[in-house]
PDB file of C-alpha atoms in Angstrom:
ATOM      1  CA  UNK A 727       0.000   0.000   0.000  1.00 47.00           C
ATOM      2  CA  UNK A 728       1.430   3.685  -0.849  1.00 66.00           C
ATOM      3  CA  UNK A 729       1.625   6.200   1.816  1.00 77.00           C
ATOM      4  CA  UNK A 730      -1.789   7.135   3.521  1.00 90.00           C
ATOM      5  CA  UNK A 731      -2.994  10.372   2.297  1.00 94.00           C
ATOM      6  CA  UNK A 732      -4.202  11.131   6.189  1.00 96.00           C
ATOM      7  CA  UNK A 733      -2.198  10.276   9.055  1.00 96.00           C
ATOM      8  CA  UNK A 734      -3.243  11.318  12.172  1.00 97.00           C
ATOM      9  CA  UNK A 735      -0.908  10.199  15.365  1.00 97.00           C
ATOM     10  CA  UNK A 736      -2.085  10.380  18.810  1.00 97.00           C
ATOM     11  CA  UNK A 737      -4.224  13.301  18.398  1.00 97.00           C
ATOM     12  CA  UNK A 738      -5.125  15.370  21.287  1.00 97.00           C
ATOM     13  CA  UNK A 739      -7.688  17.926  21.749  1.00 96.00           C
ATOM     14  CA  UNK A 740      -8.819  20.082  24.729  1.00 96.00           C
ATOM     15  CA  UNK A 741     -11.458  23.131  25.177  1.00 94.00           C
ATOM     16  CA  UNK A 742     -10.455  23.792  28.430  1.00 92.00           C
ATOM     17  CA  UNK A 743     -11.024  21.244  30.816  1.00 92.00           C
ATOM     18  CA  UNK A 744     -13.173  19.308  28.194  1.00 94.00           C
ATOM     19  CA  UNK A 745     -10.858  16.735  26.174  1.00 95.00           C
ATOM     20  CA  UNK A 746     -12.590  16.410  23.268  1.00 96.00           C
ATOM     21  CA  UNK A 747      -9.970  14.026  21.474  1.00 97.00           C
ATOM     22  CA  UNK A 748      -7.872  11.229  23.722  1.00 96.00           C
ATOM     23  CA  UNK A 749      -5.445   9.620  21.170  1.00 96.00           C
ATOM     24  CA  UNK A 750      -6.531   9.262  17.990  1.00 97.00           C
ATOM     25  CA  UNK A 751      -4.743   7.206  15.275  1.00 97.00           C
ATOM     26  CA  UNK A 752      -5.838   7.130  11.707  1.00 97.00           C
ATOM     27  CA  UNK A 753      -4.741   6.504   8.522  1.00 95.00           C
ATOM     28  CA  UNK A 754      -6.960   7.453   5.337  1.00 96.00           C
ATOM     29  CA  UNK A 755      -5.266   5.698   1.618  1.00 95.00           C
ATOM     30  CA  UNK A 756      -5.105   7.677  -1.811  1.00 94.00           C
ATOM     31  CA  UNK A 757      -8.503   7.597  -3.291  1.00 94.00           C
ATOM     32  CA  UNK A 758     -10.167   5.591   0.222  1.00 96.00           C
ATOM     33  CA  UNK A 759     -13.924   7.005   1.381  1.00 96.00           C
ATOM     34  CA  UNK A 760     -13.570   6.497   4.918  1.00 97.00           C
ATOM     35  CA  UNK A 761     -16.851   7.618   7.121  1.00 97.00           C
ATOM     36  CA  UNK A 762     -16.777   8.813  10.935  1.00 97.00           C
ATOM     37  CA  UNK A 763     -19.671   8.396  12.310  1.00 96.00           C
ATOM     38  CA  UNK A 764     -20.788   8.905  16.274  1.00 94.00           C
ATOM     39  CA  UNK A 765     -22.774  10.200  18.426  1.00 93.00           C
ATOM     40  CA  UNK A 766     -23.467  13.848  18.844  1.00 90.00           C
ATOM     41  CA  UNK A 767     -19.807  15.320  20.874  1.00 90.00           C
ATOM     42  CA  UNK A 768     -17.797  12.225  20.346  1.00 93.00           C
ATOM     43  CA  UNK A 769     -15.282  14.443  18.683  1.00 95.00           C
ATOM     44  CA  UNK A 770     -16.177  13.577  15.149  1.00 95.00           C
ATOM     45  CA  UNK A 771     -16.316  17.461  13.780  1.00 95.00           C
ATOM     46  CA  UNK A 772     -13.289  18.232  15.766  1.00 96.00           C
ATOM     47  CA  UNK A 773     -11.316  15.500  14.528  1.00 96.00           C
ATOM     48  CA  UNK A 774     -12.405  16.653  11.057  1.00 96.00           C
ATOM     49  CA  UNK A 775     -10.951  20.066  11.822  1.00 95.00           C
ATOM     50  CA  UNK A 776      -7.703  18.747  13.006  1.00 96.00           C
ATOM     51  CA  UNK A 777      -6.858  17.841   9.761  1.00 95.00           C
ATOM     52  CA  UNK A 778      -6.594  21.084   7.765  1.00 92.00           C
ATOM     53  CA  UNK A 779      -5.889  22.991  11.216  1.00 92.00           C
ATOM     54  CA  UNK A 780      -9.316  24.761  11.709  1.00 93.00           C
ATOM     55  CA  UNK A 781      -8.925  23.271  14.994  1.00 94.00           C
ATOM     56  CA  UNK A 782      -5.487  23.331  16.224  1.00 94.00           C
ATOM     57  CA  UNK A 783      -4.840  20.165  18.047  1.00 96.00           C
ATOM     58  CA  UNK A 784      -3.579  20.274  21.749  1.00 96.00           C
ATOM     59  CA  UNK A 785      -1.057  17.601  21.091  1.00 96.00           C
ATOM     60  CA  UNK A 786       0.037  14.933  18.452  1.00 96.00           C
ATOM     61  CA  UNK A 787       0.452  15.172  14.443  1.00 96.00           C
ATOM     62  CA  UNK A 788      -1.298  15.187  11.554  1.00 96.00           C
ATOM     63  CA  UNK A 789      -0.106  14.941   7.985  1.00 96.00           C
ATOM     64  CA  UNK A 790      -1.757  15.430   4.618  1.00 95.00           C
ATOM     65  CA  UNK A 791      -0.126  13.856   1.451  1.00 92.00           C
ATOM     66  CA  UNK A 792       3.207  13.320   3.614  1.00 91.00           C
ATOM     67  CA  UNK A 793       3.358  16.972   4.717  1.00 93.00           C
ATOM     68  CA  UNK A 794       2.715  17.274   8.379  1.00 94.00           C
ATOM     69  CA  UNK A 795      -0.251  19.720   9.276  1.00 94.00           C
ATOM     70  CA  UNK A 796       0.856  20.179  12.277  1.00 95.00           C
ATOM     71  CA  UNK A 797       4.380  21.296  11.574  1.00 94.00           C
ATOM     72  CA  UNK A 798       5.028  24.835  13.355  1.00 93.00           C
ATOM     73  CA  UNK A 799       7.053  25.875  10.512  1.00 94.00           C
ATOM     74  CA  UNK A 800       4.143  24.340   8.071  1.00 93.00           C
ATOM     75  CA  UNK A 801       2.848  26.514   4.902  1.00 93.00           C
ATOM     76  CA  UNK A 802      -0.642  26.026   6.227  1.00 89.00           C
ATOM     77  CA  UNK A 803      -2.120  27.985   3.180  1.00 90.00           C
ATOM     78  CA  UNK A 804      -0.227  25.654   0.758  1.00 90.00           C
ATOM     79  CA  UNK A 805      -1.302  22.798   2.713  1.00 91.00           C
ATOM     80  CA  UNK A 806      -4.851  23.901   2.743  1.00 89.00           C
ATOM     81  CA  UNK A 807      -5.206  24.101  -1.516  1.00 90.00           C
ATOM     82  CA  UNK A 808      -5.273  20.981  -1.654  1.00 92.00           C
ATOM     83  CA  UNK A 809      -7.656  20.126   0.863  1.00 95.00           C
ATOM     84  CA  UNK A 810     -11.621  20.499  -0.043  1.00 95.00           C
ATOM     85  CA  UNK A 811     -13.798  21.023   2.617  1.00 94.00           C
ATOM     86  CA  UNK A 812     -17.580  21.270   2.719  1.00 95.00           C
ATOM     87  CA  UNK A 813     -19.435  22.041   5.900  1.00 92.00           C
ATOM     88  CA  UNK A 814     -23.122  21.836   7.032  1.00 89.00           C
ATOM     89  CA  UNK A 815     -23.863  25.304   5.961  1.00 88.00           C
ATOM     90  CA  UNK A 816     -23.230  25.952   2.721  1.00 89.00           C
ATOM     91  CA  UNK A 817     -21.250  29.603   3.337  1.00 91.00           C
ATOM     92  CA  UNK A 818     -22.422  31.352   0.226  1.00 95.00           C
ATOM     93  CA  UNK A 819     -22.019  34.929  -1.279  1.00 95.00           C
ATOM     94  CA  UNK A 820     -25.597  36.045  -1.144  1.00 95.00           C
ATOM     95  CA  UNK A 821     -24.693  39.051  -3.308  1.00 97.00           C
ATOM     96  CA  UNK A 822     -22.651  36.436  -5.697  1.00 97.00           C
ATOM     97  CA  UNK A 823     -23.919  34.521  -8.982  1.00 97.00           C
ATOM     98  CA  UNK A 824     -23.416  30.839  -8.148  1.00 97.00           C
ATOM     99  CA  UNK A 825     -20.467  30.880 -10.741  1.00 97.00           C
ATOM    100  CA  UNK A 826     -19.379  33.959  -9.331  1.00 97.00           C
ATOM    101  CA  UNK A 827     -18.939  31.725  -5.833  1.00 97.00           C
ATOM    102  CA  UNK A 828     -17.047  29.116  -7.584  1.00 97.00           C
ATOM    103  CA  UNK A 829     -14.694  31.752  -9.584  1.00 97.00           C
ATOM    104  CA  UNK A 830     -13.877  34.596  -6.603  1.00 96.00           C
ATOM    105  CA  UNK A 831     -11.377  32.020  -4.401  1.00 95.00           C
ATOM    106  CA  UNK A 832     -10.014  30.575  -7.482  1.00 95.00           C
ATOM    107  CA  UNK A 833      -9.074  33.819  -8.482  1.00 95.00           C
ATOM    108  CA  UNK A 834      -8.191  35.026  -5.257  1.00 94.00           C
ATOM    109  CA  UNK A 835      -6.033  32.072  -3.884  1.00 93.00           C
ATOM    110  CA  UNK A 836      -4.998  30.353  -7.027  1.00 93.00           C
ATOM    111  CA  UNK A 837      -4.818  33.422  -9.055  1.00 94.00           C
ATOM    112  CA  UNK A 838      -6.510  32.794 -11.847  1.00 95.00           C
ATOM    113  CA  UNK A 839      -7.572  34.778 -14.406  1.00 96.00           C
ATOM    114  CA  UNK A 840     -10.919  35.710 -15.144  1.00 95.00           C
ATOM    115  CA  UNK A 841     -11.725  33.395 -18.129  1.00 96.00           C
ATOM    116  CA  UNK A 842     -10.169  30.146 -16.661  1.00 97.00           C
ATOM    117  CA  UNK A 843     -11.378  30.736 -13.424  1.00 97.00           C
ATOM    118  CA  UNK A 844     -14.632  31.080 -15.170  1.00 97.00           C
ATOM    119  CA  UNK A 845     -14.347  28.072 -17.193  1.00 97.00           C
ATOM    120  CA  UNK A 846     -13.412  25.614 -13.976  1.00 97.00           C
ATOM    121  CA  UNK A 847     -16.120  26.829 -12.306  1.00 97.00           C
ATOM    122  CA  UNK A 848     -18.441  25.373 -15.345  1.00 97.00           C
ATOM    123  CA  UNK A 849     -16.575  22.385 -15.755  1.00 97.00           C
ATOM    124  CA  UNK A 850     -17.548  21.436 -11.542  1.00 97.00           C
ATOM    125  CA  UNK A 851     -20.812  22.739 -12.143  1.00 97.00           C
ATOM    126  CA  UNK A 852     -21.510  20.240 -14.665  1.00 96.00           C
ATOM    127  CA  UNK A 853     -19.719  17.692 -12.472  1.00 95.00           C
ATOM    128  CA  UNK A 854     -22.495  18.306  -9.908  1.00 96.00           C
ATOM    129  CA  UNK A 855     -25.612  18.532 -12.214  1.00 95.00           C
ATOM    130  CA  UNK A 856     -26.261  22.571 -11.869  1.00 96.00           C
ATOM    131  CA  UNK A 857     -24.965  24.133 -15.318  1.00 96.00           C
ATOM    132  CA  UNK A 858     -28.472  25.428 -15.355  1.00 97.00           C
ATOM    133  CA  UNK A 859     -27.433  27.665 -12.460  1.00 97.00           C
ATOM    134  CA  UNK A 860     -24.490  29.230 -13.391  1.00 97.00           C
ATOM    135  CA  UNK A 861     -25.963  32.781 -13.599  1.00 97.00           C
ATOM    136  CA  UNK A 862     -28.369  31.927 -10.408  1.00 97.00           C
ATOM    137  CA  UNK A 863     -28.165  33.683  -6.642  1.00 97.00           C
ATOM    138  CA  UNK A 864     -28.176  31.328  -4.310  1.00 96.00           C
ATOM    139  CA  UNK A 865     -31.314  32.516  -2.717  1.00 96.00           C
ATOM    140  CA  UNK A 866     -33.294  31.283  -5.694  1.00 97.00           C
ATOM    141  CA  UNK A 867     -31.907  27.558  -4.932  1.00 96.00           C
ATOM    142  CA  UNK A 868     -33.324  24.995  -2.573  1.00 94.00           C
ATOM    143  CA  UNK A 869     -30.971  23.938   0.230  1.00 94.00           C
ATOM    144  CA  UNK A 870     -29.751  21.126  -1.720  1.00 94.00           C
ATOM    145  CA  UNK A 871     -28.462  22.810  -4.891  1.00 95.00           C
ATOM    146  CA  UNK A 872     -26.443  25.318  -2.677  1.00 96.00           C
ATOM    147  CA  UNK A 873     -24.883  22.459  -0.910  1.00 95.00           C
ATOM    148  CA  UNK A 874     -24.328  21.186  -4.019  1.00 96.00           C
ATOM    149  CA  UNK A 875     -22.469  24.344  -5.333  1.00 97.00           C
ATOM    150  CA  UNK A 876     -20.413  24.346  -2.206  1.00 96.00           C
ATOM    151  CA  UNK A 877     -18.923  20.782  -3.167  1.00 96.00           C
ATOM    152  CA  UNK A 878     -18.011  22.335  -6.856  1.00 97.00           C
ATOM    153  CA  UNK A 879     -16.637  25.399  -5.124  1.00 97.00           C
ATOM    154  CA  UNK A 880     -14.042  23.084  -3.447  1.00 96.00           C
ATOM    155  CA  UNK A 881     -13.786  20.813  -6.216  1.00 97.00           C
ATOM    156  CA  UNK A 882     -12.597  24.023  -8.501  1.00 96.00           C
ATOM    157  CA  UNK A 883      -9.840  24.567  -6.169  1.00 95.00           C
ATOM    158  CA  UNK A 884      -8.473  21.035  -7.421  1.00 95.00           C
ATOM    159  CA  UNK A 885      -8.129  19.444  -3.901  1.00 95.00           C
ATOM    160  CA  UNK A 886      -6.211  16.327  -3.624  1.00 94.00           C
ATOM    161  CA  UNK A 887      -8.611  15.445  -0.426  1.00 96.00           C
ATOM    162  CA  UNK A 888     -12.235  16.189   0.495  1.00 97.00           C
ATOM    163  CA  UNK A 889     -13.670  16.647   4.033  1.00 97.00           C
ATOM    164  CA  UNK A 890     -17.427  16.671   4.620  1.00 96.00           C
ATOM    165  CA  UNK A 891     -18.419  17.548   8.018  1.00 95.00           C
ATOM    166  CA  UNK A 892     -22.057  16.471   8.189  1.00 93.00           C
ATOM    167  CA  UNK A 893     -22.691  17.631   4.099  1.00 93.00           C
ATOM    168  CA  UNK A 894     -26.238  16.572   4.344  1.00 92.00           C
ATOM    169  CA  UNK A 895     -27.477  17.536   7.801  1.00 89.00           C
ATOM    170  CA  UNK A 896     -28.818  21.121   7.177  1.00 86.00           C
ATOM    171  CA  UNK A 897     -31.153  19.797   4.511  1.00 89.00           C
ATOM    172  CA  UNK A 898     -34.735  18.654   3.754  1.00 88.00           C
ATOM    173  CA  UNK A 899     -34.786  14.508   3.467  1.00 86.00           C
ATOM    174  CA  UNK A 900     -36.179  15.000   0.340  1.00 85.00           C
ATOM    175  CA  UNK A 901     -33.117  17.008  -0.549  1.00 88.00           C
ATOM    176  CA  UNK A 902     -30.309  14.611   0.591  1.00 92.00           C
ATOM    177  CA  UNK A 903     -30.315  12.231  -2.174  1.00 92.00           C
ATOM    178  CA  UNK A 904     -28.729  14.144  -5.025  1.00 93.00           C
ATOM    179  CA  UNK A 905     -25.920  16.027  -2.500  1.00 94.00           C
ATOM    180  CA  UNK A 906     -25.059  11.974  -1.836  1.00 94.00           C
ATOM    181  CA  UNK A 907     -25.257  11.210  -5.315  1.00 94.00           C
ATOM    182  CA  UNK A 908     -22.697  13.652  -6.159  1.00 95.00           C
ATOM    183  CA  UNK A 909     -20.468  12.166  -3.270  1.00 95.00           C
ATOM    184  CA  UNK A 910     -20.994   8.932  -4.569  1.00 95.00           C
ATOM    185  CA  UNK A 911     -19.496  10.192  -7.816  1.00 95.00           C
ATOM    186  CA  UNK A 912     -16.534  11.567  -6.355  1.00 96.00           C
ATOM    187  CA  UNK A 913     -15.636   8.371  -4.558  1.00 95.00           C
ATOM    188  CA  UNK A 914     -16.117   6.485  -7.990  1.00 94.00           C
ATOM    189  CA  UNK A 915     -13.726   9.034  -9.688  1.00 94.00           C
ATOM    190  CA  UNK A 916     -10.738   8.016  -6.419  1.00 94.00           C
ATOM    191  CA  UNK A 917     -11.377  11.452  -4.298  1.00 96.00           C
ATOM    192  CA  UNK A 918      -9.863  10.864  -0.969  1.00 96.00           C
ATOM    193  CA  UNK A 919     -12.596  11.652   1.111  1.00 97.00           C
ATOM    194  CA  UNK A 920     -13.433  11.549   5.242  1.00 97.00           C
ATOM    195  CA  UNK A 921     -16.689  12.376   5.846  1.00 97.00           C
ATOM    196  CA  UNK A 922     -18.523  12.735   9.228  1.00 96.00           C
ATOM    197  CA  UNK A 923     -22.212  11.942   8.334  1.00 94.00           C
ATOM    198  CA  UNK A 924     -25.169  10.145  10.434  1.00 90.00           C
ATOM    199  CA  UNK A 925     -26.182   8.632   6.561  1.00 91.00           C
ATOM    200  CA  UNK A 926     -25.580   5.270   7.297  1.00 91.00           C
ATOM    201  CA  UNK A 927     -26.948   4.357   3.853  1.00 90.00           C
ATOM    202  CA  UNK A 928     -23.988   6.012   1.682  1.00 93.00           C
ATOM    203  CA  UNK A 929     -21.464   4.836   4.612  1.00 94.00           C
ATOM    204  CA  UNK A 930     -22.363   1.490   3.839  1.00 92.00           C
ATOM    205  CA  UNK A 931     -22.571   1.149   0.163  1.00 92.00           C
ATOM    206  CA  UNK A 932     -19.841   3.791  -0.287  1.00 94.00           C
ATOM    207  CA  UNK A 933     -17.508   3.591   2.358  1.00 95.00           C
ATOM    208  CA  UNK A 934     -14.160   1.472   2.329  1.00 95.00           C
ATOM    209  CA  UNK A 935     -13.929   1.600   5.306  1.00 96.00           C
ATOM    210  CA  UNK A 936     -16.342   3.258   8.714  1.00 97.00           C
ATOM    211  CA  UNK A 937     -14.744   4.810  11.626  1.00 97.00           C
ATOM    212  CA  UNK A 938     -17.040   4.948  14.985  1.00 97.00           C
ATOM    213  CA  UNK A 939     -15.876   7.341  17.059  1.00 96.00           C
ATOM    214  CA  UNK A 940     -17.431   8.079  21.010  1.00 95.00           C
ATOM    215  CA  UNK A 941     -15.807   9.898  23.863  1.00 94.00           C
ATOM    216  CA  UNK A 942     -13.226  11.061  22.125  1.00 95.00           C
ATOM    217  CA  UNK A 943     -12.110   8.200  21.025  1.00 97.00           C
ATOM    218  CA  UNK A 944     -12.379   5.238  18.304  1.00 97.00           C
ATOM    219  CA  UNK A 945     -14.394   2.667  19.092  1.00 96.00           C
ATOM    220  CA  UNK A 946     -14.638   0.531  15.959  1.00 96.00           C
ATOM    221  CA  UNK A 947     -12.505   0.546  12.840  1.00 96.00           C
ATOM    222  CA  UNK A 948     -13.136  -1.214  10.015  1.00 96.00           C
ATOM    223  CA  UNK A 949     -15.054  -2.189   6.973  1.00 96.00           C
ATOM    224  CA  UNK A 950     -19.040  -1.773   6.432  1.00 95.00           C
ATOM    225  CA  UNK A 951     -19.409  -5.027   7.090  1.00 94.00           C
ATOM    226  CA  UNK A 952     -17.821  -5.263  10.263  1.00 95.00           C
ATOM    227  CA  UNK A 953     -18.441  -1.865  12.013  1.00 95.00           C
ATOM    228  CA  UNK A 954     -22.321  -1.529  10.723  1.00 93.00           C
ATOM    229  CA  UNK A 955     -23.605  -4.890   9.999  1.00 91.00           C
ATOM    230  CA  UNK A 956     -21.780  -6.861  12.467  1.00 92.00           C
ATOM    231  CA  UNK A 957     -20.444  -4.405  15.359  1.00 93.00           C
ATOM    232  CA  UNK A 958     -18.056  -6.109  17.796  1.00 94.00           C
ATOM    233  CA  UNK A 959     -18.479  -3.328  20.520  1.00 94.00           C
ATOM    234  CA  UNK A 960     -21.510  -2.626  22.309  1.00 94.00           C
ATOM    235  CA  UNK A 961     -21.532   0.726  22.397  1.00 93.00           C
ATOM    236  CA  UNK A 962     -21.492   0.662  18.782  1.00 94.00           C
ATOM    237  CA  UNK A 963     -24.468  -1.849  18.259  1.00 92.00           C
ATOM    238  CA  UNK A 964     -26.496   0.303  20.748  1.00 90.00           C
ATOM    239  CA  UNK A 965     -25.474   3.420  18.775  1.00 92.00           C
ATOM    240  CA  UNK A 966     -26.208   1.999  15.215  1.00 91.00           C
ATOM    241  CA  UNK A 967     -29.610   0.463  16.835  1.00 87.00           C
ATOM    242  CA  UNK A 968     -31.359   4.144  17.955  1.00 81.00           C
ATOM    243  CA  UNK A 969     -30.673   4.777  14.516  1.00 74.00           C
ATOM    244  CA  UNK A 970     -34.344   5.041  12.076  1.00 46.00           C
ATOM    245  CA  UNK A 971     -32.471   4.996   9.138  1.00 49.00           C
ATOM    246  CA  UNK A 972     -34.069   2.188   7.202  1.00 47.00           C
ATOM    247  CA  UNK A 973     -30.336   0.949   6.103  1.00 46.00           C
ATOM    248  CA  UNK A 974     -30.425  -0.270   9.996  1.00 43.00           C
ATOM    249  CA  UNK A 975     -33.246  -2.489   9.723  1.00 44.00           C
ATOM    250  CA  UNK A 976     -30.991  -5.434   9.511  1.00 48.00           C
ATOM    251  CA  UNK A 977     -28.685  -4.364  12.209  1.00 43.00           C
ATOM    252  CA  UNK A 978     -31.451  -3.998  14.749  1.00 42.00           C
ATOM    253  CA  UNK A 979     -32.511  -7.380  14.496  1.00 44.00           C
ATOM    254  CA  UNK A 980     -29.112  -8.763  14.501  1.00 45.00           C
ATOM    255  CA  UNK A 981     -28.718  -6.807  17.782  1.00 42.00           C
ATOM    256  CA  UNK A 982     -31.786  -6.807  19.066  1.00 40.00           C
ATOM    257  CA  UNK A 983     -30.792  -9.692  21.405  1.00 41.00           C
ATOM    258  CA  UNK A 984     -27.709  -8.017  22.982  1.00 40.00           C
ATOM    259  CA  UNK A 985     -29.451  -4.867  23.583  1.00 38.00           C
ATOM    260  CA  UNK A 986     -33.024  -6.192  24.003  1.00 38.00           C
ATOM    261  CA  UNK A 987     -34.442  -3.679  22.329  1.00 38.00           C
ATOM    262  CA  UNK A 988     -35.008  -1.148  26.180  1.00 34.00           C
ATOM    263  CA  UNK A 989     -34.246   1.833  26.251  1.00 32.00           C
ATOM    264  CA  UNK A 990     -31.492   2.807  28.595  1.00 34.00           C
TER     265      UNK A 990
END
C-alpha cells in the first residue's frame, strides 16, 4: 500500500477542561472514502478540523499527502489548496452569482484569471448537475443545490482530499439524495474523502472503510461489514440500533438480542 494520504498520530484535543480528542490514530489511503460516524460530541467534527488545522490540536500530528499539518514551521495555506472542505452550511455569497462563488477564491487564492477561473467553475458545475445555475443567486436555490455548489466550489480549487463535516445535515430529506449522489461520484472518480455523516446508507454502500468514534475516542474501525452490519463493541451496536435509518433495519434485528431492544 502507498503512503496514507491522512495520518493522524495520537491526536489530542482540549477546550479547556473538556478533552474532546484522547489519542486518535488514523490513517486514510489515496482515493479511500472512509466515514466517521458517532454520536453527537464524540469528537467527530473536531477530529475533522484537526486535519486542515481549523482546529489546532492540543497535542500529536497530523499529515496530509506526507506533509505534516501540524508542523510549526508548516505553509498552512499551501497545505490547505489541496484540501476540499464542505461544511453543514453551505457559506455562500448572497450578493454572488453561483459561478461567481465558484470563480472569486479561485481567483483570489490560485490566481486565476478571469476566463479560466470562469471556465473551472463550469466544468464542476456540470460535475455536480447545476450548469443550469451558473448565472443563479443562491437565494433562488433549494438547500440542496447550494450544498451542491459548495462541493463544486471546493472541487474548482483542485483538492487532492475532500472533508465533509455532516454535508447533508442542514437539509430537507427529500433534498439529501442528489448532494449523496454527487459524493458517490466523487468516490467512484478516487477522491480521498473523510466524511462525518449520520447517513448510514452512503457509509455502507460507499464507504471502504467506517470509523465509529465516542468519547473522544475510536471505538470501531473497520469495513461496512464489520463496524455496521456486524459491530463487535456494544456501544457501537447500541449506537447503530437508535438509529431510524431504514439501512439499519438489519442491524437492529441482529442486535436486538444483545441490547433487548429497552431503552437505557
Amino acid at each position: 500500500m502507498s503512503r496514507p494520504e491522512i495520518e493522524i498520530r495520537e491526536l489530542y484535543k482540549s477546550f479547556g477542561d473538556n478533552e474532546v480528542l484522547r489519542g486518535i490514530d488514523l490513517e486514510i489511503g489515496q482515493g479511500e472514502v472512509s466515514c466517521v460516524i458517532g454520536p453527537s460530541g464524540s469528537g467527530k467534527s473536531t477530529l475533522l478540523r484537526c486535519v486542515n488545522l481549523l482546529e489546532e490540536p492540543t497535542k500529536g500530528q497530523v499529515f496530509v499527502g506526507g506533509t505534516e499539518v501540524t508542523d510549526p514551521d508548516v505553509d498552512i495555506d499551501a497545505v490547505r489548496r489541496r484540501i476540499g472542505m464542505v461544511f453543514q452550511q453551505f457559506n455562500l455569497f448572497p450578493h454572488l452569482t453561483v459561478t461567481e462563488n465558484l470563480a472569486l477564491p479561485q481567483r483570489r487564492v490560485l490566481g486565476r484569471g478571469k476566463a479560466e477561473a470562469a471556465r473551472v467553475a463550469a466544468e464542476n458545475l456540470e460535475r455536480v448537475g447545476l450548469s443550469e445555475k451558473a448565472t443563479a443567486y443562491p437565494s433562488s436555490l433549494s438547500g440542496g443545490q447550494q450544498q451542491r455548489v459548495a462541493i463544486a466550489r471546493a472541487l474548482a480549487m483542485g483538492p487532492e482530499v475532500m472533508l465533509f463535516d455532516e454535508p447533508t445535515s442542514a437539509l430537507d430529506p427529500e433534498l439529501v439524495g442528489d448532494v449523496l449522489a454527487v459524493m458517490r461520484m466523487l468516490a467512484n472518480e478516487g477522491m480521498t474523502m473523510m466524511v462525518v455523516t449520520h447517513e448510514m446508507t452512503f457509509a455502507r454502500e460507499v464507504a471502504d472503510r467506517v470509523v465509529f468514534m465516542d468519547g473522544g475516542v475510536i471505538v470501531e474501525d473497520g469495513t461496512p461489514d464489520q463496524v455496521i452490519a456486524h459491530p463487535r463493541h456494544e456501544r457501537t451496536r447500541h449506537f447503530l440500533s437508535r438509529l431510524l435509518d431504514p439501512a439499519m433495519a438489519n442491524v437492529e434485528e441482529e442486535t436486538s438480542d444483545q441490547v433487548g431492544g429497552k431503552s437505557e
